[in-house]
Amino acid sequence: KALPFLAEAASDYNIEGHGGKKMLCHLMLRSRKVLQMLQTCDFCDALRDKFDIYPFTMDDVWSRSIIPDREPISIQSEKHVHLVVFGMNEIAESVAIHAAHVAHYPNYIRNHTLRTRITMISADAERECESLIRRCQHLFNNSFYRIVKPSDSIAVKKFHRPAYDGMREDFVDVEWEFVEAEHENADLRKKLQLWAEDNRQLLTLVLADTNENKNLSHALLLPSTIFANHIPVYIYSRHEITFPNIPSIRIFGLEDRGYDIRLPLVEMAKSVKYIYEQCYLENVENWKGQVFYPVEIDDKEREELWSGESSVKRQSCISNAMSIPSKMRSIGLDENDWDKFYDLSQEEIEILSEVEHNRWNVEELILGFRPCTDAEEKEIAADVAKQKGAYKSRMIHYDLRAYNDLRPDGTGKSVKIYDWCLSSCLPLIAKSLLDKKGGQK
């Protein structure tokens, strides 16, 4: 209903009378399915020329408060993140998809078994997961996932391996599990207890039923080991509740908070776009034999670049920005360090570059791109300059592959330069947000 209203408003809005400035529009949606659609197709020119439109759902915004890596995961870490979500509704799906966007870590580079695991639990999981798998078909086609029905033997009803498992190097660092069980299932409770006691995983629980009273009662009936081991338990609730004796319980979904109209993620995404463009111009058009990346950001140019960007590519930059906190934590930095400019070591840049590519792989699969078949790969390799773009326009991406298997682009240069540049400038991206907030520029 909002889009026809915006189209009418666009005809009335005199952009020249407002100094050429577009009107900022926060477009709140009710459905995650509509949000996903708007993230994969652009708004018409009539709207883009006059409005800066940022679609969102509150479920998607609230899901960003859930931090699956409560401690840094370095390249040497033996731990993996395990996010367990009770529910298969839009809230639960928002939590799971957000985690798939941000939960990417360096130790997967060293050991491909250390994937992030996302477990979704529902009494009718086998049927309910079908919709998610269909809508994100290329993500699941290229991921490990299984459907489990807990019993004395823990029966696996379906086990799916990636399409190119055994033929190409693994390139998706997130795996999925759908568990068909009620909250009180005895075998599920045993499994939760084992997970809570396993020091090889960083476990986080999310209770995402639309009925907040059910979430509260289920939380209080969780195995005591969960709370004894200080496992974070996020409860979806529209109202503030405190548990003074259980500090590991956190509330998300509060109806009076969550959305920041200052759009801090967008501020960082603008810098991601700026750095990407600088990288392209210098490393592709003016190649001098070594990687170039900026050491400062021109605010005016940054705003101009962002203003002309499509909604789809904006979303890609926003997805990159969402992952910055996890990346910084993985090399020992946190929010308190973002007011300083760090010169990352070459080793850190290389590690973060591969993490970024792994994150990008998942993002593109969620957006609907798929990797090439063997036959398509041969056709593109015969004329990369012409065929790579042609296939990309059909949502088939030549670069959806393992980092170590990336091929040169049409100019003969490594596409890794984009990951190198973005990773080298990661502190600069974060610092640009602080400068904006603090008014230092």
PDB file of C-alpha atoms in Angstrom, residues 69 102 104-106 320 323-333 352 355-356 359 423 426:
ATOM      1  CA  ASP A  69      29.801 -14.485  19.015  1.00  0.00           C
ATOM      2  CA  VAL A 102      27.044 -11.803   9.980  1.00  0.00           C
ATOM      3  CA  HIS A 104      31.496 -15.596   9.573  1.00  0.00           C
ATOM      4  CA  TYR A 105      34.804 -16.270  11.277  1.00  0.00           C
ATOM      5  CA  PRO A 106      38.507 -16.779  10.477  1.00  0.00           C
ATOM      6  CA  ASN A 320      28.856  -5.767   4.525  1.00  0.00           C
ATOM      7  CA  SER A 323      29.440  -7.839   9.578  1.00  0.00           C
ATOM      8  CA  ILE A 324      32.001  -5.250  10.697  1.00  0.00           C
ATOM      9  CA  PRO A 325      31.555  -5.755  14.482  1.00  0.00           C
ATOM     10  CA  SER A 326      32.133  -9.526  14.173  1.00  0.00           C
ATOM     11  CA  LYS A 327      35.183  -8.996  11.976  1.00  0.00           C
ATOM     12  CA  MET A 328      36.699  -6.496  14.401  1.00  0.00           C
ATOM     13  CA  ARG A 329      36.067  -8.796  17.363  1.00  0.00           C
ATOM     14  CA  SER A 330      37.822 -11.634  15.526  1.00  0.00           C
ATOM     15  CA  ILE A 331      41.079  -9.643  15.523  1.00  0.00           C
ATOM     16  CA  GLY A 332      40.720  -8.429  19.096  1.00  0.00           C
ATOM     17  CA  LEU A 333      39.041  -5.036  18.594  1.00  0.00           C
ATOM     18  CA  LEU A 352      39.772 -10.658   6.923  1.00  0.00           C
ATOM     19  CA  VAL A 355      36.273 -13.914   5.814  1.00  0.00           C
ATOM     20  CA  GLU A 356      34.715 -11.139   3.717  1.00  0.00           C
ATOM     21  CA  ARG A 359      30.349 -13.625   3.957  1.00  0.00           C
ATOM     22  CA  SER A 423      39.496  -5.335   4.711  1.00  0.00           C
ATOM     23  CA  LEU A 426      37.764  -1.750   7.872  1.00  0.00           C
TER      24      LEU A 426
END
